[in-house]
N, CA, C and O atoms as a MOPAC input file, in Angstrom:
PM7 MOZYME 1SCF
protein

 N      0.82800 1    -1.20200 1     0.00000 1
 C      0.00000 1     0.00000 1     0.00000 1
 C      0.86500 1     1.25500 1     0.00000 1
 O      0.62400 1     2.29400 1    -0.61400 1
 N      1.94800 1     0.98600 1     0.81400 1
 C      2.39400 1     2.32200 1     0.79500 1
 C      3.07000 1     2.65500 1    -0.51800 1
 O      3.22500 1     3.83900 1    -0.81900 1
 N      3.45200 1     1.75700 1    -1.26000 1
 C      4.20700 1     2.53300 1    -2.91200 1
 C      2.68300 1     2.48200 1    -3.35600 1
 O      2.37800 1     3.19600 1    -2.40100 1
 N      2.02900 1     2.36200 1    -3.68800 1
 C      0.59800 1     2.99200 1    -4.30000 1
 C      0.26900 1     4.64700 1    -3.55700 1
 O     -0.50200 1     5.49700 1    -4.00400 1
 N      0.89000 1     4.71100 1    -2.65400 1
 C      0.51300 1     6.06300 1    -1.70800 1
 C      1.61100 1     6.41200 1    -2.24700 1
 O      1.36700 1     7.00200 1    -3.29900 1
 N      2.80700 1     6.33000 1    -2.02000 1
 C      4.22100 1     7.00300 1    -2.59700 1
 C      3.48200 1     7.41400 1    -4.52800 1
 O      3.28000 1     8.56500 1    -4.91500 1
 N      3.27500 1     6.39600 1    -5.22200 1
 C      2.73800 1     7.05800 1    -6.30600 1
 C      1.83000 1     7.77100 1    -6.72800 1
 O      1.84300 1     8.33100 1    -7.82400 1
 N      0.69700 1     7.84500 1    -5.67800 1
 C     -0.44900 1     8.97000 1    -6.05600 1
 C      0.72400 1    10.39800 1    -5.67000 1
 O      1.15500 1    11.21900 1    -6.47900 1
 N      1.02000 1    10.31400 1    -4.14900 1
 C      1.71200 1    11.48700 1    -3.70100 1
 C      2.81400 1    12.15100 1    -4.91200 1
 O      2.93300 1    13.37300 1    -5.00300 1
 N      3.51900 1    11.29700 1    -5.73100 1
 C      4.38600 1    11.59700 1    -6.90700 1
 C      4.05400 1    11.93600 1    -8.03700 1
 O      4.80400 1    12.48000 1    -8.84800 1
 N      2.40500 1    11.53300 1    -8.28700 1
 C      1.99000 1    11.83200 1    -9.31000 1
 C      1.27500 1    13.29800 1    -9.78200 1
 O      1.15300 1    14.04700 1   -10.75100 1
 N      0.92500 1    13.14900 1    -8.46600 1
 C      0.51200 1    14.48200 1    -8.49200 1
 C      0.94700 1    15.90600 1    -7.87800 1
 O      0.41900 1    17.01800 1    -7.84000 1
 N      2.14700 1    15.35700 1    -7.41900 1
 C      2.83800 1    16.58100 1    -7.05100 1
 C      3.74000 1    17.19800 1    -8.37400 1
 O      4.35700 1    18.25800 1    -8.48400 1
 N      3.50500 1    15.86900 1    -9.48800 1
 C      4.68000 1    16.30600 1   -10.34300 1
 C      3.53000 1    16.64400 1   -11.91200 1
 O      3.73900 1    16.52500 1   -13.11900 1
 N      2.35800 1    17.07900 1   -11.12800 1
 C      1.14500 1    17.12000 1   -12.25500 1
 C      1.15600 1    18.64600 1   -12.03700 1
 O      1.10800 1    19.37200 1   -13.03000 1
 N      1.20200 1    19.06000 1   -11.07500 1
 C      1.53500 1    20.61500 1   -10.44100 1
 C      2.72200 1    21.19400 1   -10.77100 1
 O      2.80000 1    22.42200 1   -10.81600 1
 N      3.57000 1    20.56600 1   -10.98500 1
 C      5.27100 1    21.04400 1   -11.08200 1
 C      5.54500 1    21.05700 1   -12.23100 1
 O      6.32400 1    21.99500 1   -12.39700 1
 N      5.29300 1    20.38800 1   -13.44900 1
 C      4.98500 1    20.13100 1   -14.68600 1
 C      4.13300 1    20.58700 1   -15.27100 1
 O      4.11600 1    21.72200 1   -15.74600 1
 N      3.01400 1    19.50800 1   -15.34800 1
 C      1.78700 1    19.31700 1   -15.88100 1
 C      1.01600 1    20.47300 1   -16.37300 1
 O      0.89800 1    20.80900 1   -17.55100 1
 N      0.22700 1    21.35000 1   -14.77900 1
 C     -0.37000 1    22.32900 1   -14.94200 1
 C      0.15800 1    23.50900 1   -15.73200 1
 O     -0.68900 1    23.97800 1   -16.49300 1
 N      1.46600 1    24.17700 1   -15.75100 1
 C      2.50600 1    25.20600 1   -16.11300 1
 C      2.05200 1    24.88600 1   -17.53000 1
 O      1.53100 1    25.62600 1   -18.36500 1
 N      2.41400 1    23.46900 1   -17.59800 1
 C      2.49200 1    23.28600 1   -19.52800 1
 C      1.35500 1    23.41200 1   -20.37500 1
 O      1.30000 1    23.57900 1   -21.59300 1
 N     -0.06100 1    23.24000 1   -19.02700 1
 C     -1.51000 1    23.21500 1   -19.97000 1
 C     -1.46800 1    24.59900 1   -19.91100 1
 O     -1.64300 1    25.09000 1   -21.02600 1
 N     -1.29800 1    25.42900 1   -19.01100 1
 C     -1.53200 1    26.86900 1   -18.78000 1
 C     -0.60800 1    27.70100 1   -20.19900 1
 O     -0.97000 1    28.70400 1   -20.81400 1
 N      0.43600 1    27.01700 1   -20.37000 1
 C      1.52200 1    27.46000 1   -21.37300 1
 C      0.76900 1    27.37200 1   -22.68400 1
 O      0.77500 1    28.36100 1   -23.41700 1
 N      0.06900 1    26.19000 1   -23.07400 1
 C     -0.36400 1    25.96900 1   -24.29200 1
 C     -1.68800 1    26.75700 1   -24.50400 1
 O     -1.76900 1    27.39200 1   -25.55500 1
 N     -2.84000 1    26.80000 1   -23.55300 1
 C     -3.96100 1    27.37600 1   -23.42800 1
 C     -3.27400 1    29.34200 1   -23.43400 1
 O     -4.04800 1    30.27300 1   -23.65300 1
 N     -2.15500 1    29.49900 1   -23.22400 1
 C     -2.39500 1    31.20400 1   -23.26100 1
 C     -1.53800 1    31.30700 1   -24.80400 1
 O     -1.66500 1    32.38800 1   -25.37900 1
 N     -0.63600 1    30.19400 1   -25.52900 1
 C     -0.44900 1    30.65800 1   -26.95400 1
 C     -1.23300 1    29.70300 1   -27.71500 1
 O     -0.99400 1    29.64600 1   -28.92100 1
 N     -1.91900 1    29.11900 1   -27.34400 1
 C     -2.96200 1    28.11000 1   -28.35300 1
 C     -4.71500 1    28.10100 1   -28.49100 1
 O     -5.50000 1    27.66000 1   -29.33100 1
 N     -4.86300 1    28.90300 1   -27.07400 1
 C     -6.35700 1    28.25800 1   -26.93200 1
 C     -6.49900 1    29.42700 1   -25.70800 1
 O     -6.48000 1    29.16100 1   -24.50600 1
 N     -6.65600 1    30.86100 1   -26.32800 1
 C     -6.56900 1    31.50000 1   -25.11800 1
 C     -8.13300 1    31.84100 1   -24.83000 1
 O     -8.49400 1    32.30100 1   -23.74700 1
 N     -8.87700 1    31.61700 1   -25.72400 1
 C    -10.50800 1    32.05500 1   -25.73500 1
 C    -11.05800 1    30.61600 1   -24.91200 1
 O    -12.28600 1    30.52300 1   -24.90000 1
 N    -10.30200 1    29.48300 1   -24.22200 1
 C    -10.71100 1    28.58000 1   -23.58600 1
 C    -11.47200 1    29.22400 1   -22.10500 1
 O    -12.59300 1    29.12700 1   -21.60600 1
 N    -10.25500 1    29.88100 1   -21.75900 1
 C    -10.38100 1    31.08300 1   -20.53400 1
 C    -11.57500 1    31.50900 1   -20.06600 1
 O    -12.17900 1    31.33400 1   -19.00800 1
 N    -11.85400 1    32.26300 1   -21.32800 1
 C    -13.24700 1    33.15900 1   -21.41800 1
 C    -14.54300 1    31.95200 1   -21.12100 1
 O    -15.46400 1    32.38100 1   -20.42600 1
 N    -14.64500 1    30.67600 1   -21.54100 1
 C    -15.30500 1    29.61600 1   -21.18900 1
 C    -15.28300 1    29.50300 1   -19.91800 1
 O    -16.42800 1    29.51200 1   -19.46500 1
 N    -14.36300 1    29.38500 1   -19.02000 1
 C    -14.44000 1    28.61500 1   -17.74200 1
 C    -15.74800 1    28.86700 1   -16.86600 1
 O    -16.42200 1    28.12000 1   -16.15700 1
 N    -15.83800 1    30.25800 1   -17.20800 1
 C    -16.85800 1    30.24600 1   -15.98800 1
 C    -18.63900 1    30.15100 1   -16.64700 1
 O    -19.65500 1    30.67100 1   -16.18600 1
 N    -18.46000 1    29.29400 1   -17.84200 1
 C    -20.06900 1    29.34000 1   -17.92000 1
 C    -20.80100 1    28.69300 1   -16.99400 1
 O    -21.98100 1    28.85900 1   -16.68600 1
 N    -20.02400 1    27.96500 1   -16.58900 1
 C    -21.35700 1    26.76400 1   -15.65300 1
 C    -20.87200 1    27.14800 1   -13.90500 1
 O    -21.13500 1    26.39300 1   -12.97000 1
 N    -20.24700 1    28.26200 1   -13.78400 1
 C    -19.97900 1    28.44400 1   -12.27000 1
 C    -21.27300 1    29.01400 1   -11.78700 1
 O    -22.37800 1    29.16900 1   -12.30600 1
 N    -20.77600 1    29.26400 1   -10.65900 1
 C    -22.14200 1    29.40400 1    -9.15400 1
 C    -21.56400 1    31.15700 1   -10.09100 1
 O    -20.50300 1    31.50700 1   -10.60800 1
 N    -22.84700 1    31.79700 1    -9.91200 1
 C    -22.70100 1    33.13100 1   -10.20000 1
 C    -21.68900 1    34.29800 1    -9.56600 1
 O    -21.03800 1    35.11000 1   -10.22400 1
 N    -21.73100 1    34.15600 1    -7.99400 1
 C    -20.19500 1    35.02100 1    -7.88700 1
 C    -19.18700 1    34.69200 1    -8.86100 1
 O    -18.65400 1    35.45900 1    -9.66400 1
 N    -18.96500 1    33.30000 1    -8.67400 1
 C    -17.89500 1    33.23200 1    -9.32700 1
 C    -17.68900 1    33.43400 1   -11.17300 1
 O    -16.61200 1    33.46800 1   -11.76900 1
 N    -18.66000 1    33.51100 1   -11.59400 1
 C    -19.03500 1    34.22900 1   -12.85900 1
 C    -19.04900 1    35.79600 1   -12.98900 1
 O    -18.77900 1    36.37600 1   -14.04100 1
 N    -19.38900 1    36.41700 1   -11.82500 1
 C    -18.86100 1    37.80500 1   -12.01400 1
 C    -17.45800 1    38.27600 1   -11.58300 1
 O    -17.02700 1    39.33800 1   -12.03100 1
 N    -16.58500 1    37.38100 1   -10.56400 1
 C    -15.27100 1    37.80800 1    -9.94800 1
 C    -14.39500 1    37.07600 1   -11.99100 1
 O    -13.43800 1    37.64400 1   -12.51600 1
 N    -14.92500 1    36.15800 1   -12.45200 1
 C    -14.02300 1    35.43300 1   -13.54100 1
 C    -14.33100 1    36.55600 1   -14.29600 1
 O    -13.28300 1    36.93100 1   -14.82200 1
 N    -15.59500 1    37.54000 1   -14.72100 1
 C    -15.18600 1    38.26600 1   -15.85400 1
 C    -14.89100 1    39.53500 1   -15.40600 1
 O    -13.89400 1    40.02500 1   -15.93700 1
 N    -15.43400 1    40.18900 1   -14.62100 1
 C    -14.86400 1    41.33200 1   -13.98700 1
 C    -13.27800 1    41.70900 1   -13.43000 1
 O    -12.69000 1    42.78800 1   -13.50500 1
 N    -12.86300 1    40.53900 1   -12.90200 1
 C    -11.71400 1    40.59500 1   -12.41600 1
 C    -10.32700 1    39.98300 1   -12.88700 1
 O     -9.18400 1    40.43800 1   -12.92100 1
 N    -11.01300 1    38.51300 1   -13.30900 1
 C     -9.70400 1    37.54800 1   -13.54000 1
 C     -9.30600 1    38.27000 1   -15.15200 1
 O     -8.34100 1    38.96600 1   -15.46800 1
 N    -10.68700 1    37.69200 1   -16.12300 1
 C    -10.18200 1    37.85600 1   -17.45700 1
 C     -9.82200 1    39.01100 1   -17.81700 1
 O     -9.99000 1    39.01400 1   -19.03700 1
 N     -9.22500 1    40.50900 1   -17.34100 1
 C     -8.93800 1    41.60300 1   -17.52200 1
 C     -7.62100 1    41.63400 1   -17.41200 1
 O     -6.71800 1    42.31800 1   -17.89200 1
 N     -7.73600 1    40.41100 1   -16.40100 1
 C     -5.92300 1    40.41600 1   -15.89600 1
 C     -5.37800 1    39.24500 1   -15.96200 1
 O     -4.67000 1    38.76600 1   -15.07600 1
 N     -5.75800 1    38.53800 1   -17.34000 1
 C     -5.90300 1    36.96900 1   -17.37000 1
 C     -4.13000 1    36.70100 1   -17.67100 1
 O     -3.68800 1    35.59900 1   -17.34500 1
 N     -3.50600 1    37.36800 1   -18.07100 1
 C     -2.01100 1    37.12200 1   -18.04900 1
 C     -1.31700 1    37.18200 1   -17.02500 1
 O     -0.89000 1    36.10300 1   -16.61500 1
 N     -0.94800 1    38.45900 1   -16.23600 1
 C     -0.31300 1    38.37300 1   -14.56300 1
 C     -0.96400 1    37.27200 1   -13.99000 1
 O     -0.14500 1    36.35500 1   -13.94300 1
 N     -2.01600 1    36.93300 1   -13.54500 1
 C     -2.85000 1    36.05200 1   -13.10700 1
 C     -2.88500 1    34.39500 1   -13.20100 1
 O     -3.09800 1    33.48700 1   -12.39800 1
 N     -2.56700 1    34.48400 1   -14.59000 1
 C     -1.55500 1    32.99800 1   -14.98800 1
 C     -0.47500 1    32.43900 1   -14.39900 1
 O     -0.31400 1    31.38700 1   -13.78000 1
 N      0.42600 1    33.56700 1   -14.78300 1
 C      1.55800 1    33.68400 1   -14.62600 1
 C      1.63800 1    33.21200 1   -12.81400 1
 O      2.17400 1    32.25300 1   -12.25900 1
 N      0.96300 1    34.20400 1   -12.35900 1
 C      0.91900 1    34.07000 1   -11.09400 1
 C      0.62800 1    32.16300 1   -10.47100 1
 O      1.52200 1    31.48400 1    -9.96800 1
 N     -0.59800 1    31.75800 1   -10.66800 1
 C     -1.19000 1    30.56700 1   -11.04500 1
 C     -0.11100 1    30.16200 1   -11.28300 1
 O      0.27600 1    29.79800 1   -10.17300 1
 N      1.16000 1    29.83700 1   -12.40700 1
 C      1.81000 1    29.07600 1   -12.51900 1
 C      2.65400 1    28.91000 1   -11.50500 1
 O      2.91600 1    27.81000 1   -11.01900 1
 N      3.15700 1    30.05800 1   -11.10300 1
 C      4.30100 1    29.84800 1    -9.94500 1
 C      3.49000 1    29.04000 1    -8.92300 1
 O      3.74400 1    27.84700 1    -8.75300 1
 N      2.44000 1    29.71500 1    -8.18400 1
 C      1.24900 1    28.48600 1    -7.14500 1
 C      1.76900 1    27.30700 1    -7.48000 1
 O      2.65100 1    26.79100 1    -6.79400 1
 N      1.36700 1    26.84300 1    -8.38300 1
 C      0.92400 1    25.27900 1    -8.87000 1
 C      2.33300 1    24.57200 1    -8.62400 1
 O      2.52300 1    23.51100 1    -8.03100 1
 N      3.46000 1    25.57100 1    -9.33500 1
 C      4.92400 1    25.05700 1    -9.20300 1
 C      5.06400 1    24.84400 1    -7.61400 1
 O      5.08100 1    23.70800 1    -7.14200 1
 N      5.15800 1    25.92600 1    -6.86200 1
 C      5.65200 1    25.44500 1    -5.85200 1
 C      4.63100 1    24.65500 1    -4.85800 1
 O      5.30800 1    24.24000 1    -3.91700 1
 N      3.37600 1    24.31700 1    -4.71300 1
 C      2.48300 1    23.73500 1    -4.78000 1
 C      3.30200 1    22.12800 1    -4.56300 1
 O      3.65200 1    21.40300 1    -3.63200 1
 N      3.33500 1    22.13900 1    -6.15900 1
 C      4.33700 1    20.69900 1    -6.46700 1
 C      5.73300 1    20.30500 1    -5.72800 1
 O      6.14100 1    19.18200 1    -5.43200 1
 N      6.30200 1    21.50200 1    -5.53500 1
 C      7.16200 1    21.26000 1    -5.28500 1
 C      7.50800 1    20.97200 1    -3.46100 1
 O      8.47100 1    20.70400 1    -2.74100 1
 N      6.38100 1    21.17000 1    -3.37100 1
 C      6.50900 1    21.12100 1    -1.65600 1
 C      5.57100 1    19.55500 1    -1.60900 1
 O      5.74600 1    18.82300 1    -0.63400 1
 N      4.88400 1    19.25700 1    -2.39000 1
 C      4.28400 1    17.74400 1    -2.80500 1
 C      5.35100 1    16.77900 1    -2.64900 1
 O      5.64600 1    16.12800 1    -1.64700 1
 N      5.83500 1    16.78900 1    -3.69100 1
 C      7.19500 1    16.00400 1    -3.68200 1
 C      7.89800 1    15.68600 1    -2.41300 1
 O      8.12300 1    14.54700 1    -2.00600 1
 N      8.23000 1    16.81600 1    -1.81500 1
 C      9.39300 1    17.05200 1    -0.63800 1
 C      9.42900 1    15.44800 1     0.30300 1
 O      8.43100 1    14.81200 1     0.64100 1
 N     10.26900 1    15.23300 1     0.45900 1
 C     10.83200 1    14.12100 1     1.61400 1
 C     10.39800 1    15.00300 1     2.94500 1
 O      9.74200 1    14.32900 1     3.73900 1
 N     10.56700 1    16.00800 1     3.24500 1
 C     10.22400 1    16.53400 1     4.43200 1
 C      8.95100 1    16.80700 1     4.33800 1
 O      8.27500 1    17.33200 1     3.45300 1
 N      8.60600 1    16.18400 1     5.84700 1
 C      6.73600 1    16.01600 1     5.86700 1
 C      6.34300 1    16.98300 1     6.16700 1
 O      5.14800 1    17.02200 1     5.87300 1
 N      6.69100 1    17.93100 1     6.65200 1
 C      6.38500 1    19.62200 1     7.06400 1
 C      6.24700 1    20.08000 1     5.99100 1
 O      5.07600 1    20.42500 1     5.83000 1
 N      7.20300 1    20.37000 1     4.68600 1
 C      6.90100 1    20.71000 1     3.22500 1
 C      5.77600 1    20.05200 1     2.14700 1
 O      5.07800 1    20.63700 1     1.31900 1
 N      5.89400 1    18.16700 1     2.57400 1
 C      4.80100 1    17.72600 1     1.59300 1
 C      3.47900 1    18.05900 1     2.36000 1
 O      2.51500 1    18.41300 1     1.68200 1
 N      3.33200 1    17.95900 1     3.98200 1
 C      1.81500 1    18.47200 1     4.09300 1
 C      1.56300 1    19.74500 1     4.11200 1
 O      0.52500 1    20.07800 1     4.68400 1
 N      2.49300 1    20.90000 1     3.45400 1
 C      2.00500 1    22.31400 1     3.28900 1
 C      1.44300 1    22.49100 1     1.89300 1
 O      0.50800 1    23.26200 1     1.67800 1
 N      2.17000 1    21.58600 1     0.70700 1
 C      1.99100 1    21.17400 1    -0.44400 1
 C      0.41800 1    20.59600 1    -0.85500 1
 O     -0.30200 1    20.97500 1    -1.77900 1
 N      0.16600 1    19.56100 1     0.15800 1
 C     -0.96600 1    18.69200 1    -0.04700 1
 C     -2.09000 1    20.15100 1     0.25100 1
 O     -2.77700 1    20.54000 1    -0.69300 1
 N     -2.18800 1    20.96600 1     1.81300 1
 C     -2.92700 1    21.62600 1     2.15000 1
 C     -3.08300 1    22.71800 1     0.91400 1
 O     -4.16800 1    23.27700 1     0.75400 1
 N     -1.96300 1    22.99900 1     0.04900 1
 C     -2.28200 1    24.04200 1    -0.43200 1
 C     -3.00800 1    23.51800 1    -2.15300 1
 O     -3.46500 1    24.26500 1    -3.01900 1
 N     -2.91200 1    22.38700 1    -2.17000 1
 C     -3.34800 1    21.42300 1    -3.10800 1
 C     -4.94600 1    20.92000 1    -3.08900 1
 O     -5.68000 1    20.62500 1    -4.03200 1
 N     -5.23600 1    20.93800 1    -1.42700 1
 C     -6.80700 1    20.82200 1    -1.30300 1
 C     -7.66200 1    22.18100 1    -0.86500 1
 O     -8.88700 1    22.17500 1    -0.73800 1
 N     -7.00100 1    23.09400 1    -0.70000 1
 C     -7.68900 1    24.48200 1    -0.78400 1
 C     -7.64600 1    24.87000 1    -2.23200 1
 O     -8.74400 1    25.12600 1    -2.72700 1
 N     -6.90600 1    24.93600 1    -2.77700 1
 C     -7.08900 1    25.41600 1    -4.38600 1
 C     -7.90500 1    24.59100 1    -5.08200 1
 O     -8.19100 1    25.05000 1    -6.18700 1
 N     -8.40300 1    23.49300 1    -4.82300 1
 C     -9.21900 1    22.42800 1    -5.40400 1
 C    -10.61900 1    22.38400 1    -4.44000 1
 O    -11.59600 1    21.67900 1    -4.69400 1
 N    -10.49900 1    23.24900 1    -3.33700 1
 C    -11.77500 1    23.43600 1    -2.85000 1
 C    -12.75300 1    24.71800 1    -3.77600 1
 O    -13.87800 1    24.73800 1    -4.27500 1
 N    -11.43600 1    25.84800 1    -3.64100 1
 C    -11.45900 1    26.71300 1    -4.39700 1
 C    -12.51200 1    26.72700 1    -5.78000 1
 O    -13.48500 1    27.41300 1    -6.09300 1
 N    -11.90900 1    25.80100 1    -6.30200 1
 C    -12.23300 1    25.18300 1    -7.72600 1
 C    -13.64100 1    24.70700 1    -7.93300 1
 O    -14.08000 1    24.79000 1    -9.08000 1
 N    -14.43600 1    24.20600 1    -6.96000 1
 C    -15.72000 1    23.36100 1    -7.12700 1
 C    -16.29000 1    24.48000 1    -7.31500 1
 O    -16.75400 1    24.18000 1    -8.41500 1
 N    -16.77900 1    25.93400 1    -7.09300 1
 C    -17.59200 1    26.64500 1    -8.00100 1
 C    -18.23300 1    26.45600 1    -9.33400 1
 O    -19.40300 1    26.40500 1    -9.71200 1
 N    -16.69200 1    26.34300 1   -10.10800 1
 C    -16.89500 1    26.29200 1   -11.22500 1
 C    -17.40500 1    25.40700 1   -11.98400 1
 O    -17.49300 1    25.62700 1   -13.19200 1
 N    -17.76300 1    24.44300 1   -11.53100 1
 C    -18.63400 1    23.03800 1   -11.60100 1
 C    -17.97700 1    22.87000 1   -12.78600 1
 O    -18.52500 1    23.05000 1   -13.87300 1
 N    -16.57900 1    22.46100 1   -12.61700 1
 C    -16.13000 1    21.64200 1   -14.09300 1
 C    -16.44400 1    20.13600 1   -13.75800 1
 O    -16.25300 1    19.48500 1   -12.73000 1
 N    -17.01000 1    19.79300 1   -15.01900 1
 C    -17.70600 1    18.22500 1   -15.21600 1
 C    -18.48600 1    17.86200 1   -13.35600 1
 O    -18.51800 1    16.86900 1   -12.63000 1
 N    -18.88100 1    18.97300 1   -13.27100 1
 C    -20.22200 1    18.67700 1   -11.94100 1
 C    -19.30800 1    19.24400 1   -10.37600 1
 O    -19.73300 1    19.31800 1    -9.22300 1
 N    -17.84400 1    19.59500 1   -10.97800 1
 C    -16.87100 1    19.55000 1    -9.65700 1
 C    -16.37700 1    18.22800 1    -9.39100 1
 O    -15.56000 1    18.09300 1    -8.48000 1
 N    -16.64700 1    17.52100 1    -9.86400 1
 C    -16.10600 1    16.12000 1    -9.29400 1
 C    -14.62400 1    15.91200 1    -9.55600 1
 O    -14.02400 1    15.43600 1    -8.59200 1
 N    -14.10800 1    16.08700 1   -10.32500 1
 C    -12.53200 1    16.19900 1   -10.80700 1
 C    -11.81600 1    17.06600 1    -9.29200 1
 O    -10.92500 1    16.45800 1    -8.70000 1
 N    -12.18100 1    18.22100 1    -8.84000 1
 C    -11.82400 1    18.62300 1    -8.33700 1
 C    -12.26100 1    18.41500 1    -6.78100 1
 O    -11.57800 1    18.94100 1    -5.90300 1
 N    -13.33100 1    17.69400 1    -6.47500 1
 C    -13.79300 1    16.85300 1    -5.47200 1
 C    -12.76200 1    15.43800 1    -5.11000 1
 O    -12.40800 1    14.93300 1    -4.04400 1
 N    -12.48300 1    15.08700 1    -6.60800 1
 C    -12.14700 1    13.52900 1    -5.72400 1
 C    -10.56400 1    14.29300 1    -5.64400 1
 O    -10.00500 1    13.98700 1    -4.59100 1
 N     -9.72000 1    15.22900 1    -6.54100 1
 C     -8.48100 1    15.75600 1    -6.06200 1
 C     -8.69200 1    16.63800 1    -4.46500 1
 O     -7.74500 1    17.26400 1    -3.98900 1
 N     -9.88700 1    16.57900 1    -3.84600 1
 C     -9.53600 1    17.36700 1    -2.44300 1
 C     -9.51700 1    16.24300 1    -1.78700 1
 O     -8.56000 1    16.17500 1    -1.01600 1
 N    -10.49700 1    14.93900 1    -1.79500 1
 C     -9.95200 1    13.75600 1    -1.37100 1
 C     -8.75200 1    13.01000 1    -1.36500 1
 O     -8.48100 1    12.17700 1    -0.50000 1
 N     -7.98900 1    13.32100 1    -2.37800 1
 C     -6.67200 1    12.60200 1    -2.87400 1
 C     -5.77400 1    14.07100 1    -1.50900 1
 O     -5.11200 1    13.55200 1    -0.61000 1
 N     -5.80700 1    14.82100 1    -1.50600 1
 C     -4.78000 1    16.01400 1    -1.30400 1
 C     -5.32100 1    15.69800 1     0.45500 1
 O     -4.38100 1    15.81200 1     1.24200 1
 N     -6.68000 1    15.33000 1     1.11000 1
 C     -7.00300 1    14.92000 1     2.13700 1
 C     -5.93800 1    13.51500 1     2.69700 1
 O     -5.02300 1    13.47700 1     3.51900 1
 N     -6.50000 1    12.56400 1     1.90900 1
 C     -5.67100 1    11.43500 1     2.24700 1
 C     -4.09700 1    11.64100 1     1.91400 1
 O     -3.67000 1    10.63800 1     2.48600 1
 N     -3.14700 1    12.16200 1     1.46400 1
 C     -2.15100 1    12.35300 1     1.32700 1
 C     -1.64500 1    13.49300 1     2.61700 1
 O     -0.63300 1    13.23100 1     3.26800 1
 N     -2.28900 1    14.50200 1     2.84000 1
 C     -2.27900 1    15.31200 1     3.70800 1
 C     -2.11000 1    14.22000 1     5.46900 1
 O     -1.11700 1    14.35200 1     6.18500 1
 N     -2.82400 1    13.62500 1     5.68800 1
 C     -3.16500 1    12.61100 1     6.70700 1
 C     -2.06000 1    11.62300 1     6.44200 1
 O     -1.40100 1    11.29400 1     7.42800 1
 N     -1.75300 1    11.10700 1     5.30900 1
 C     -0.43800 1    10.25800 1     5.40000 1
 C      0.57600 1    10.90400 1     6.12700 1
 O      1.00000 1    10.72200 1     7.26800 1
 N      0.95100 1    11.87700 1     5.03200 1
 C      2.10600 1    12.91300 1     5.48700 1
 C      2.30500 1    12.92600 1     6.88900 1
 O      3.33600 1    12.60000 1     7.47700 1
 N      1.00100 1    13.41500 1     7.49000 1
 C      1.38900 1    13.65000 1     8.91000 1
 C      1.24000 1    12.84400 1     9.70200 1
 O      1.69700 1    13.07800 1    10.82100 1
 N      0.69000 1    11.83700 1     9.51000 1
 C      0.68200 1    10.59200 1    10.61700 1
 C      1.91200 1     8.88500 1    10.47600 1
 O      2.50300 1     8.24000 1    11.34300 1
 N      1.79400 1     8.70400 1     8.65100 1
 C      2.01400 1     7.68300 1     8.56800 1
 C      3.09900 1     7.34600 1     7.83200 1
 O      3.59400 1     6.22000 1     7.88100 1
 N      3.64300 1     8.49800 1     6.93900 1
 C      4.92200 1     8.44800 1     6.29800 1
 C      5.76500 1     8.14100 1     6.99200 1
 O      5.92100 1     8.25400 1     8.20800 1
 N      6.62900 1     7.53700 1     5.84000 1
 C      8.38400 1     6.38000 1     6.87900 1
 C      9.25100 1     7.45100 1     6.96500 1
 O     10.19300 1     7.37900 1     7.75500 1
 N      9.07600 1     8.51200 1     6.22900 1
 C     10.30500 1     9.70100 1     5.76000 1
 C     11.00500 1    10.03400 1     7.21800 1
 O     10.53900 1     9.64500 1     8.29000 1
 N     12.04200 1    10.71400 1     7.09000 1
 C     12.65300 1    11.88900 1     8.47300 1
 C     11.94000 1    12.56300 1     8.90300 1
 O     11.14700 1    13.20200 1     8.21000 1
 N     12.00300 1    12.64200 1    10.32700 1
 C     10.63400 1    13.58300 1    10.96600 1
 C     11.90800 1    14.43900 1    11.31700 1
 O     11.78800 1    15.51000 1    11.91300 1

């Protein structure tokens, strides 16, 4: 069990450190009118903070977003359990964050606050790492 836990924890710390940067990279020189989509199916605040606020400033804002996500990941990863459960926490608030927007119902971002929950709870109780 625990290398199945070592690989969710790896997979997705390195989906943040990677992953996200590179969709964000391709969506702002490939597919930047994707953006303007996100918030059709959100809870209505969040349909007026996405066009009022975000998409005006949809570049700094990325940009910004990318660094998050990077170090996000990068504290995922960490051998030190103080760094991977600041990583996980900041991994299931941004994915709490996220269920507004009811992408595919929120569930994507539901079962990732579960995954960032149970990894969070490893971290601090059950990991073999250096305390």
């Amino acid at each position: 069990m625990n290398y199945l836990i070592q690989f969710v924890k790896y997979a997705i710390g390195l989906f943040y450190l990677v992953g996200g940067p590179l969709i964000h990279a391709y969506f702002m020189t490939q597919q930047r009118a994707l953006y303007s989509m996100l918030a059709d199916q959100a809870w209505p605040l969040y349909q007026t903070l996405w066009n009022n606020l975000v998409l005006p400033n949809l570049m700094p804002l990325v940009v910004l977003l990318v660094i998050f996500e990077m170090a996000a990941g990068w504290l995922m990863v960490s051998r030190r359990p103080q760094r991977a459960q600041l990583g996980q926490l900041a991994g299931l608030i941004f994915n709490l964050l996220l269920i507004p927007f009811w992408f595919f119902y929120g569930l994507p971002n539901l079962l990732l606050v579960l995954a960032h929950g149970g990894l969070l709870f490893w971290e601090r109780f059950e990991s073999p790492t250096e305390r």
